[in-house]
Short mmCIF file of C-alpha atoms in Angstrom, two decimals:
data_model
loop_
_atom_site.label_atom_id
_atom_site.label_comp_id
_atom_site.label_asym_id
_atom_site.label_seq_id
_atom_site.Cartn_x
_atom_site.Cartn_y
_atom_site.Cartn_z
CA MET A 1389 -0.06 -0.09 -0.14
CA ASP A 1390 1.46 3.26 -1.37
CA PHE A 1391 -0.14 5.99 0.45
CA ILE A 1392 2.25 8.80 -0.26
CA GLY A 1393 2.22 7.83 -4.00
CA ALA A 1394 -1.84 7.59 -3.98
CA TYR A 1395 -2.30 10.76 -2.68
CA SER A 1396 -0.03 12.65 -4.95
CA ALA A 1397 -1.08 16.01 -5.99
CA GLY A 1398 -2.03 14.81 -9.51
CA ASN A 1399 -4.19 12.11 -8.18
CA LEU A 1400 -5.92 14.16 -5.49
CA SER A 1401 -6.82 16.72 -8.23
CA TYR A 1402 -8.30 13.94 -10.49
CA LEU A 1403 -10.20 12.42 -7.73
CA LEU A 1404 -11.43 15.91 -6.78
CA LYS A 1405 -12.79 16.28 -10.39
CA GLY A 1406 -14.83 13.37 -10.03
CA PHE A 1407 -16.08 14.53 -6.57
CA LEU A 1408 -17.25 17.56 -8.40
CA ILE A 1409 -19.22 15.58 -10.87
CA THR A 1410 -20.61 13.63 -8.22
CA LEU A 1411 -22.13 16.60 -6.61
CA GLU A 1412 -23.45 18.15 -9.56
CA VAL A 1413 -25.33 15.16 -10.65
CA ALA A 1414 -26.49 14.49 -7.06
CA VAL A 1415 -27.65 17.96 -6.68
CA ILE A 1416 -29.34 18.30 -10.14
CA SER A 1417 -31.09 14.95 -9.44
CA ILE A 1418 -32.18 16.14 -5.75
CA ILE A 1419 -33.88 18.94 -7.13
CA LEU A 1420 -35.75 17.53 -10.00
CA SER A 1421 -36.62 14.36 -8.02
CA PHE A 1422 -38.01 16.21 -5.19
CA VAL A 1423 -40.26 18.56 -7.79
CA ILE A 1424 -41.60 15.41 -9.69
CA GLY A 1425 -41.74 13.23 -6.50
CA SER A 1426 -43.72 15.94 -4.53
CA LEU A 1427 -46.29 16.18 -7.50
CA LEU A 1428 -46.53 12.47 -7.89
CA GLY A 1429 -47.05 11.86 -4.22
CA THR A 1430 -49.73 14.77 -4.14
CA LEU A 1431 -51.56 13.30 -6.92
CA ARG A 1432 -51.65 9.67 -5.14
CA TYR A 1433 -52.74 11.30 -2.10
CA ALA A 1434 -55.72 13.22 -3.81
CA LYS A 1435 -56.93 10.06 -5.15
CA ILE A 1436 -58.14 11.35 -8.46
CA PRO A 1437 -60.19 8.67 -10.35
CA VAL A 1438 -58.13 7.00 -12.89
CA LEU A 1439 -55.09 9.43 -12.50
CA SER A 1440 -54.20 8.43 -9.31
CA LYS A 1441 -54.27 4.76 -9.91
CA ILE A 1442 -52.07 5.30 -13.18
CA VAL A 1443 -49.38 7.15 -11.15
CA ALA A 1444 -49.80 4.47 -8.47
CA VAL A 1445 -48.71 1.50 -11.00
CA ILE A 1446 -45.92 4.04 -12.44
CA VAL A 1447 -44.54 4.65 -9.16
CA GLU A 1448 -44.83 1.08 -7.81
CA THR A 1449 -43.05 -0.14 -11.16
CA ILE A 1450 -40.17 2.14 -10.57
CA ARG A 1451 -39.76 1.37 -6.87
CA ASN A 1452 -39.43 -2.43 -7.39
CA SER A 1453 -37.12 -1.98 -10.40
CA PRO A 1454 -33.22 -1.87 -9.90
CA LEU A 1455 -31.54 1.33 -10.30
CA LEU A 1456 -29.01 -0.22 -12.39
CA LEU A 1457 -31.41 -1.33 -14.81
CA ILE A 1458 -32.90 2.25 -15.15
CA ILE A 1459 -29.50 3.55 -15.81
CA PHE A 1460 -28.78 1.14 -18.61
CA PHE A 1461 -32.04 2.02 -20.27
CA SER A 1462 -31.66 5.56 -20.06
CA TYR A 1463 -28.33 5.42 -21.75
CA PHE A 1464 -28.53 2.21 -24.12
CA GLY A 1465 -32.10 1.17 -24.27
CA LEU A 1466 -33.14 4.98 -25.37
CA ARG A 1467 -30.66 4.84 -28.00
CA GLU A 1468 -32.51 2.00 -29.68
CA VAL A 1469 -35.50 4.11 -30.20
CA GLY A 1470 -33.27 7.10 -31.55
CA LEU A 1471 -33.06 9.19 -28.41
CA LYS A 1472 -29.18 9.47 -27.68
CA LEU A 1473 -28.37 11.00 -24.53
CA GLU A 1474 -25.03 12.03 -23.44
CA ILE A 1475 -23.68 10.03 -20.29
CA MET A 1476 -24.34 12.94 -17.56
CA PRO A 1477 -27.90 13.56 -18.83
CA ALA A 1478 -28.60 9.93 -18.69
CA ALA A 1479 -27.39 9.52 -15.50
CA ILE A 1480 -29.34 12.46 -14.01
CA MET A 1481 -32.51 11.22 -15.85
CA ALA A 1482 -32.04 7.75 -14.32
CA LEU A 1483 -31.37 9.02 -10.85
CA THR A 1484 -34.16 11.44 -11.18
CA ILE A 1485 -36.77 8.72 -12.42
CA PHE A 1486 -35.94 6.12 -9.36
CA GLU A 1487 -35.57 8.79 -6.65
CA SER A 1488 -38.98 10.58 -7.57
CA ALA A 1489 -40.67 7.08 -7.03
CA MET A 1490 -39.05 6.85 -3.52
CA ILE A 1491 -39.75 10.86 -2.67
CA SER A 1492 -43.30 10.27 -3.82
CA GLU A 1493 -44.05 7.55 -1.22
CA ILE A 1494 -42.51 9.81 1.41
CA VAL A 1495 -44.66 12.80 0.14
CA ARG A 1496 -47.76 10.71 0.28
CA SER A 1497 -46.99 9.20 3.71
CA GLY A 1498 -46.39 12.66 5.12
CA LEU A 1499 -49.57 14.00 3.96
CA ASN A 1500 -51.43 10.88 5.10
CA SER A 1501 -50.14 11.56 8.60
CA ILE A 1502 -52.13 14.76 8.85
CA GLU A 1503 -55.26 14.47 10.62
CA LYS A 1504 -58.52 14.49 8.21
CA GLY A 1505 -60.16 16.73 10.63
CA GLN A 1506 -57.98 19.53 9.50
CA ILE A 1507 -58.92 19.32 5.90
CA GLU A 1508 -62.73 19.09 7.08
CA ALA A 1509 -62.27 22.30 9.20
CA ALA A 1510 -60.51 24.16 6.52
CA ARG A 1511 -63.04 23.26 3.95
CA SER A 1512 -65.79 24.18 6.11
CA SER A 1513 -64.23 27.66 6.66
CA GLY A 1514 -64.54 28.43 3.05
CA LEU A 1515 -61.00 27.37 1.82
CA THR A 1516 -60.81 25.45 -1.56
CA TYR A 1517 -59.09 22.18 -1.74
CA ILE A 1518 -56.05 23.56 -3.27
CA GLN A 1519 -55.67 26.36 -0.67
CA THR A 1520 -56.23 23.69 2.00
CA MET A 1521 -53.39 21.84 0.86
CA TRP A 1522 -51.23 24.73 0.26
CA HIS A 1523 -51.75 26.48 3.43
CA ILE A 1524 -52.70 23.95 5.94
CA ILE A 1525 -51.52 20.42 5.04
CA LEU A 1526 -48.33 20.84 3.05
CA PRO A 1527 -46.73 22.83 5.82
CA GLN A 1528 -47.12 20.47 8.58
CA ALA A 1529 -46.21 17.48 6.36
CA LEU A 1530 -43.05 18.90 5.13
CA LYS A 1531 -41.78 19.05 8.64
CA ARG A 1532 -42.53 15.44 9.00
CA MET A 1533 -40.91 14.69 6.10
CA ILE A 1534 -37.69 16.35 6.35
CA PRO A 1535 -35.98 13.12 8.13
CA PRO A 1536 -36.92 10.79 5.47
CA LEU A 1537 -36.25 13.26 2.71
CA VAL A 1538 -32.75 13.75 3.94
CA SER A 1539 -32.24 10.13 4.13
CA GLN A 1540 -33.20 9.70 0.80
CA PHE A 1541 -31.01 12.49 -0.67
CA ILE A 1542 -28.03 10.79 1.21
CA SER A 1543 -28.81 7.50 -0.47
CA LEU A 1544 -29.20 9.46 -3.97
CA LEU A 1545 -25.69 10.62 -3.41
CA LYS A 1546 -24.12 7.38 -3.03
CA ASP A 1547 -26.21 5.83 -5.85
CA THR A 1548 -24.20 8.18 -8.28
CA SER A 1549 -21.53 5.89 -7.96
CA LEU A 1550 -23.73 3.21 -9.72
CA ALA A 1551 -23.41 5.51 -12.96
CA VAL A 1552 -19.69 4.18 -13.25
CA VAL A 1553 -21.21 1.34 -15.54
CA ILE A 1554 -21.77 4.02 -18.22
CA ALA A 1555 -18.56 5.51 -17.49
CA LEU A 1556 -19.85 8.72 -15.79
CA PRO A 1557 -16.41 10.32 -14.60
CA GLU A 1558 -17.79 10.77 -11.33
CA MET A 1559 -15.64 10.04 -7.79
CA LEU A 1560 -15.51 6.36 -8.19
CA HIS A 1561 -14.76 6.32 -11.90
CA ASN A 1562 -11.50 8.42 -11.26
CA ALA A 1563 -10.60 6.32 -8.27
CA GLN A 1564 -10.73 3.30 -10.76
CA GLY A 1565 -8.58 5.15 -13.24
CA ILE A 1566 -6.06 5.92 -10.41
CA TYR A 1567 -5.58 2.58 -9.01
CA ASN A 1568 -5.60 0.88 -12.35
CA GLY A 1569 -2.21 2.33 -13.06
CA ASN A 1570 -0.89 1.13 -9.74
CA VAL A 1571 -2.31 -1.65 -7.81
CA THR A 1572 -0.38 -0.41 -4.63
CA TYR A 1573 -2.88 2.58 -4.79
CA VAL A 1574 -6.21 0.29 -4.25
CA ILE A 1575 -6.66 0.43 -0.43
CA PRO A 1576 -5.39 4.17 0.10
CA ILE A 1577 -7.77 5.36 -2.72
CA PHE A 1578 -10.70 3.42 -1.50
CA ILE A 1579 -10.00 4.83 2.14
CA LEU A 1580 -9.95 8.46 0.68
CA VAL A 1581 -13.17 7.77 -1.43
CA ALA A 1582 -15.02 6.41 1.48
CA PHE A 1583 -13.77 9.09 3.82
CA ILE A 1584 -15.16 11.70 1.37
CA TYR A 1585 -18.56 10.02 1.23
CA PHE A 1586 -18.77 9.83 4.76
CA ILE A 1587 -18.09 13.29 5.65
CA VAL A 1588 -20.62 14.70 3.03
CA ASN A 1589 -23.13 12.54 4.11
CA TYR A 1590 -22.51 13.07 7.78
CA CYS A 1591 -22.82 16.82 7.18
CA LEU A 1592 -26.11 16.12 5.46
CA SER A 1593 -27.24 14.27 8.58
CA LEU A 1594 -26.42 17.08 11.08
CA VAL A 1595 -28.09 19.60 8.67
CA ALA A 1596 -31.26 17.15 8.76
CA ARG A 1597 -30.96 16.94 12.84
CA GLY A 1598 -30.60 20.78 13.01
CA LEU A 1599 -33.52 21.40 11.00
CA GLU A 1600 -35.63 18.95 12.94
CA LYS A 1601 -34.61 20.38 16.19
CA ARG A 1602 -35.50 23.92 15.15
CA LEU A 1603 -38.67 22.90 13.59
CA ASP A 1604 -39.58 20.79 16.93
CA THR A 1605 -38.67 24.05 18.88
CA ASN A 1606 -40.78 26.41 16.90
CA ARG A 1607 -43.77 23.97 17.14
CA LYS A 1608 -43.32 23.87 21.14
CA ASP A 1609 -43.19 27.66 21.24
CA GLY A 1610 -46.06 28.00 18.99
CA LYS A 1611 -48.10 25.44 21.46
CA SER A 1612 -46.87 27.55 24.51
CA GLY A 1613 -47.99 30.68 22.81
CA ASN A 1614 -51.28 29.28 22.21
CA MET A 1615 -51.68 28.05 25.70
CA ARG A 1616 -50.70 31.60 27.01
CA ILE A 1617 -53.29 33.13 24.79
CA ARG A 1618 -55.93 30.93 26.00
CA ALA A 1619 -55.04 31.36 29.34
CA ALA A 1620 -55.32 35.13 29.03
CA SER A 1621 -58.62 34.95 27.62
CA LEU A 1622 -60.11 32.61 30.09
CA SER A 1623 -58.69 34.94 32.90
CA ASP A 1624 -60.70 37.81 31.08
#
Protein backbone atom coordinates (compact mmCIF):
# COMPACT_ATOMS: atom_id res chain seq x y z
CA MET A 1 0.00 0.00 0.00
CA ASP A 2 1.56 3.23 -1.22
CA PHE A 3 -0.27 6.02 0.58
CA ILE A 4 2.24 8.70 -0.38
CA GLY A 5 2.09 7.88 -4.08
CA ALA A 6 -1.70 7.45 -4.03
CA TYR A 7 -2.20 10.85 -2.44
CA SER A 8 -0.03 12.76 -4.87
CA ALA A 9 -1.22 16.17 -6.06
CA GLY A 10 -2.12 14.83 -9.50
CA ASN A 11 -4.19 11.96 -8.12
CA LEU A 12 -6.00 14.15 -5.59
CA SER A 13 -6.78 16.71 -8.31
CA TYR A 14 -8.18 13.99 -10.56
CA LEU A 15 -10.25 12.58 -7.70
CA LEU A 16 -11.55 16.06 -6.87
CA LYS A 17 -12.77 16.49 -10.46
CA GLY A 18 -14.74 13.29 -10.09
CA PHE A 19 -16.14 14.45 -6.76
CA LEU A 20 -17.38 17.69 -8.33
CA ILE A 21 -19.16 15.66 -11.03
CA THR A 22 -20.72 13.52 -8.28
CA LEU A 23 -22.00 16.63 -6.51
CA GLU A 24 -23.30 18.18 -9.73
CA VAL A 25 -25.24 15.07 -10.72
CA ALA A 26 -26.54 14.60 -7.17
CA VAL A 27 -27.70 18.21 -6.71
CA ILE A 28 -29.51 18.34 -10.07
CA SER A 29 -31.11 14.95 -9.45
CA ILE A 30 -32.18 15.95 -5.93
CA ILE A 31 -33.91 19.12 -7.14
CA LEU A 32 -35.67 17.42 -10.05
CA SER A 33 -36.69 14.33 -8.09
CA PHE A 34 -38.04 16.44 -5.20
CA VAL A 35 -40.23 18.48 -7.56
CA ILE A 36 -41.47 15.47 -9.55
CA GLY A 37 -41.78 13.22 -6.50
CA SER A 38 -43.80 15.85 -4.62
CA LEU A 39 -46.17 16.14 -7.57
CA LEU A 40 -46.59 12.37 -7.89
CA GLY A 41 -47.08 11.92 -4.15
CA THR A 42 -49.71 14.66 -4.06
CA LEU A 43 -51.55 13.15 -7.01
CA ARG A 44 -51.68 9.77 -5.27
CA TYR A 45 -52.83 11.38 -2.04
CA ALA A 46 -55.60 13.31 -3.82
CA LYS A 47 -57.06 10.01 -5.11
CA ILE A 48 -58.15 11.47 -8.43
CA PRO A 49 -60.15 8.82 -10.34
CA VAL A 50 -58.05 6.91 -12.90
CA LEU A 51 -55.11 9.37 -12.73
CA SER A 52 -54.10 8.40 -9.19
CA LYS A 53 -54.22 4.72 -10.11
CA ILE A 54 -52.05 5.27 -13.18
CA VAL A 55 -49.53 7.19 -11.07
CA ALA A 56 -49.59 4.40 -8.47
CA VAL A 57 -48.78 1.75 -11.11
CA ILE A 58 -45.90 3.82 -12.50
CA VAL A 59 -44.45 4.58 -9.06
CA GLU A 60 -44.66 0.98 -7.85
CA THR A 61 -43.08 -0.30 -11.08
CA ILE A 62 -40.12 2.06 -10.74
CA ARG A 63 -39.72 1.47 -6.98
CA ASN A 64 -39.49 -2.27 -7.53
CA SER A 65 -36.99 -2.02 -10.39
CA PRO A 66 -33.20 -2.01 -9.84
CA LEU A 67 -31.62 1.41 -10.27
CA LEU A 68 -28.86 -0.17 -12.34
CA LEU A 69 -31.48 -1.37 -14.85
CA ILE A 70 -32.91 2.15 -15.13
CA ILE A 71 -29.41 3.54 -15.73
CA PHE A 72 -28.80 1.02 -18.50
CA PHE A 73 -32.18 1.82 -20.05
CA SER A 74 -31.60 5.58 -19.92
CA TYR A 75 -28.27 5.33 -21.70
CA PHE A 76 -28.44 2.22 -23.91
CA GLY A 77 -32.18 1.52 -24.23
CA LEU A 78 -33.19 4.99 -25.38
CA ARG A 79 -30.54 4.86 -28.10
CA GLU A 80 -32.46 2.01 -29.70
CA VAL A 81 -35.45 4.29 -30.23
CA GLY A 82 -33.38 7.16 -31.55
CA LEU A 83 -32.95 9.20 -28.35
CA LYS A 84 -29.20 9.45 -27.78
CA LEU A 85 -28.34 11.04 -24.46
CA GLU A 86 -24.86 11.94 -23.30
CA ILE A 87 -23.52 10.15 -20.24
CA MET A 88 -24.31 12.85 -17.67
CA PRO A 89 -27.88 13.61 -18.83
CA ALA A 90 -28.58 9.86 -18.95
CA ALA A 91 -27.30 9.43 -15.38
CA ILE A 92 -29.35 12.40 -14.14
CA MET A 93 -32.46 11.07 -15.88
CA ALA A 94 -32.07 7.61 -14.36
CA LEU A 95 -31.46 8.92 -10.84
CA THR A 96 -34.34 11.40 -11.13
CA ILE A 97 -36.78 8.74 -12.30
CA PHE A 98 -35.83 6.32 -9.53
CA GLU A 99 -35.63 8.85 -6.71
CA SER A 100 -38.87 10.57 -7.77
CA ALA A 101 -40.71 7.31 -7.15
CA MET A 102 -39.09 6.97 -3.73
CA ILE A 103 -39.77 10.56 -2.73
CA SER A 104 -43.39 10.34 -3.90
CA GLU A 105 -44.00 7.67 -1.25
CA ILE A 106 -42.40 9.85 1.42
CA VAL A 107 -44.61 12.77 0.40
CA ARG A 108 -47.75 10.62 0.30
CA SER A 109 -46.98 9.18 3.75
CA GLY A 110 -46.33 12.66 5.11
CA LEU A 111 -49.65 13.93 3.78
CA ASN A 112 -51.48 10.89 5.14
CA SER A 113 -50.03 11.58 8.60
CA ILE A 114 -52.03 14.81 8.88
CA GLU A 115 -55.38 14.41 10.61
CA LYS A 116 -58.33 14.37 8.20
CA GLY A 117 -60.25 16.63 10.57
CA GLN A 118 -58.00 19.55 9.62
CA ILE A 119 -59.03 19.21 5.97
CA GLU A 120 -62.70 19.14 6.92
CA ALA A 121 -62.29 22.17 9.18
CA ALA A 122 -60.46 24.14 6.49
CA ARG A 123 -63.03 23.27 3.82
CA SER A 124 -65.91 24.19 6.11
CA SER A 125 -64.29 27.60 6.71
CA GLY A 126 -64.49 28.35 2.99
CA LEU A 127 -61.04 27.33 1.72
CA THR A 128 -60.79 25.45 -1.57
CA TYR A 129 -59.08 22.06 -1.73
CA ILE A 130 -55.94 23.58 -3.26
CA GLN A 131 -55.83 26.35 -0.64
CA THR A 132 -56.28 23.77 2.10
CA MET A 133 -53.41 21.70 0.76
CA TRP A 134 -51.10 24.67 0.25
CA HIS A 135 -51.74 26.59 3.48
CA ILE A 136 -52.76 23.89 5.96
CA ILE A 137 -51.63 20.38 5.01
CA LEU A 138 -48.34 20.78 3.13
CA PRO A 139 -46.56 23.03 5.71
CA GLN A 140 -47.23 20.50 8.47
CA ALA A 141 -46.42 17.49 6.31
CA LEU A 142 -43.10 18.95 5.13
CA LYS A 143 -41.87 19.18 8.72
CA ARG A 144 -42.52 15.47 9.19
CA MET A 145 -40.92 14.60 5.84
CA ILE A 146 -37.53 16.22 6.53
CA PRO A 147 -35.78 13.21 8.18
CA PRO A 148 -36.82 10.62 5.54
CA LEU A 149 -36.20 13.09 2.71
CA VAL A 150 -32.65 13.81 3.85
CA SER A 151 -32.07 10.08 4.25
CA GLN A 152 -33.24 9.58 0.67
CA PHE A 153 -31.00 12.39 -0.56
CA ILE A 154 -28.04 10.72 1.14
CA SER A 155 -28.90 7.49 -0.64
CA LEU A 156 -29.10 9.39 -3.94
CA LEU A 157 -25.63 10.83 -3.42
CA LYS A 158 -24.24 7.34 -2.87
CA ASP A 159 -26.22 5.94 -5.80
CA THR A 160 -24.39 8.24 -8.21
CA SER A 161 -21.53 5.75 -7.99
CA LEU A 162 -23.66 3.22 -9.91
CA ALA A 163 -23.35 5.44 -12.98
CA VAL A 164 -19.78 4.18 -13.27
CA VAL A 165 -21.26 1.39 -15.44
CA ILE A 166 -21.90 3.93 -18.22
CA ALA A 167 -18.50 5.60 -17.64
CA LEU A 168 -19.78 8.72 -15.88
CA PRO A 169 -16.55 10.46 -14.77
CA GLU A 170 -17.68 10.71 -11.13
CA MET A 171 -15.53 10.06 -8.09
CA LEU A 172 -15.54 6.25 -8.13
CA HIS A 173 -14.85 6.20 -11.87
CA ASN A 174 -11.81 8.45 -11.41
CA ALA A 175 -10.70 6.39 -8.42
CA GLN A 176 -10.63 3.32 -10.65
CA GLY A 177 -8.59 5.25 -13.17
CA ILE A 178 -6.03 6.00 -10.46
CA TYR A 179 -5.58 2.54 -8.98
CA ASN A 180 -5.74 0.74 -12.32
CA GLY A 181 -2.35 2.23 -13.06
CA ASN A 182 -0.85 0.98 -9.81
CA VAL A 183 -2.35 -1.82 -7.68
CA THR A 184 -0.62 -0.48 -4.56
CA TYR A 185 -3.03 2.49 -4.70
CA VAL A 186 -6.21 0.39 -4.36
CA ILE A 187 -6.69 0.46 -0.57
CA PRO A 188 -5.43 4.05 -0.04
CA ILE A 189 -7.76 5.37 -2.74
CA PHE A 190 -10.74 3.37 -1.45
CA ILE A 191 -10.11 4.69 2.06
CA LEU A 192 -10.05 8.27 0.78
CA VAL A 193 -13.22 7.81 -1.31
CA ALA A 194 -15.04 6.25 1.66
CA PHE A 195 -13.89 9.11 3.88
CA ILE A 196 -15.18 11.74 1.44
CA TYR A 197 -18.58 10.02 1.17
CA PHE A 198 -18.74 9.79 4.96
CA ILE A 199 -17.94 13.48 5.50
CA VAL A 200 -20.51 14.69 2.98
CA ASN A 201 -23.27 12.36 4.18
CA TYR A 202 -22.54 13.08 7.84
CA CYS A 203 -22.82 16.82 7.17
CA LEU A 204 -26.20 16.23 5.51
CA SER A 205 -27.29 14.24 8.57
CA LEU A 206 -26.26 17.11 10.87
CA VAL A 207 -28.23 19.55 8.75
CA ALA A 208 -31.28 17.28 8.97
CA ARG A 209 -30.96 17.03 12.75
CA GLY A 210 -30.61 20.79 13.04
CA LEU A 211 -33.70 21.42 10.93
CA GLU A 212 -35.69 18.83 12.83
CA LYS A 213 -34.67 20.31 16.17
CA ARG A 214 -35.43 23.84 15.02
CA LEU A 215 -38.85 22.90 13.70
CA ASP A 216 -39.62 21.00 16.89
CA THR A 217 -38.62 24.05 18.95
CA ASN A 218 -40.82 26.31 16.84
CA ARG A 219 -43.71 23.90 17.28
CA LYS A 220 -43.28 23.86 21.06
CA ASP A 221 -43.04 27.66 21.15
CA GLY A 222 -46.22 27.85 19.10
CA LYS A 223 -48.02 25.53 21.48
CA SER A 224 -46.88 27.46 24.55
CA GLY A 225 -47.93 30.72 22.91
CA ASN A 226 -51.37 29.31 22.17
CA MET A 227 -51.67 28.15 25.77
CA ARG A 228 -50.77 31.64 27.06
CA ILE A 229 -53.35 33.24 24.77
CA ARG A 230 -55.98 30.75 25.92
CA ALA A 231 -55.13 31.35 29.60
CA ALA A 232 -55.32 35.11 29.10
CA SER A 233 -58.71 34.82 27.44
CA LEU A 234 -60.01 32.66 30.25
CA SER A 235 -58.78 35.08 32.92
CA ASP A 236 -60.55 37.94 31.14
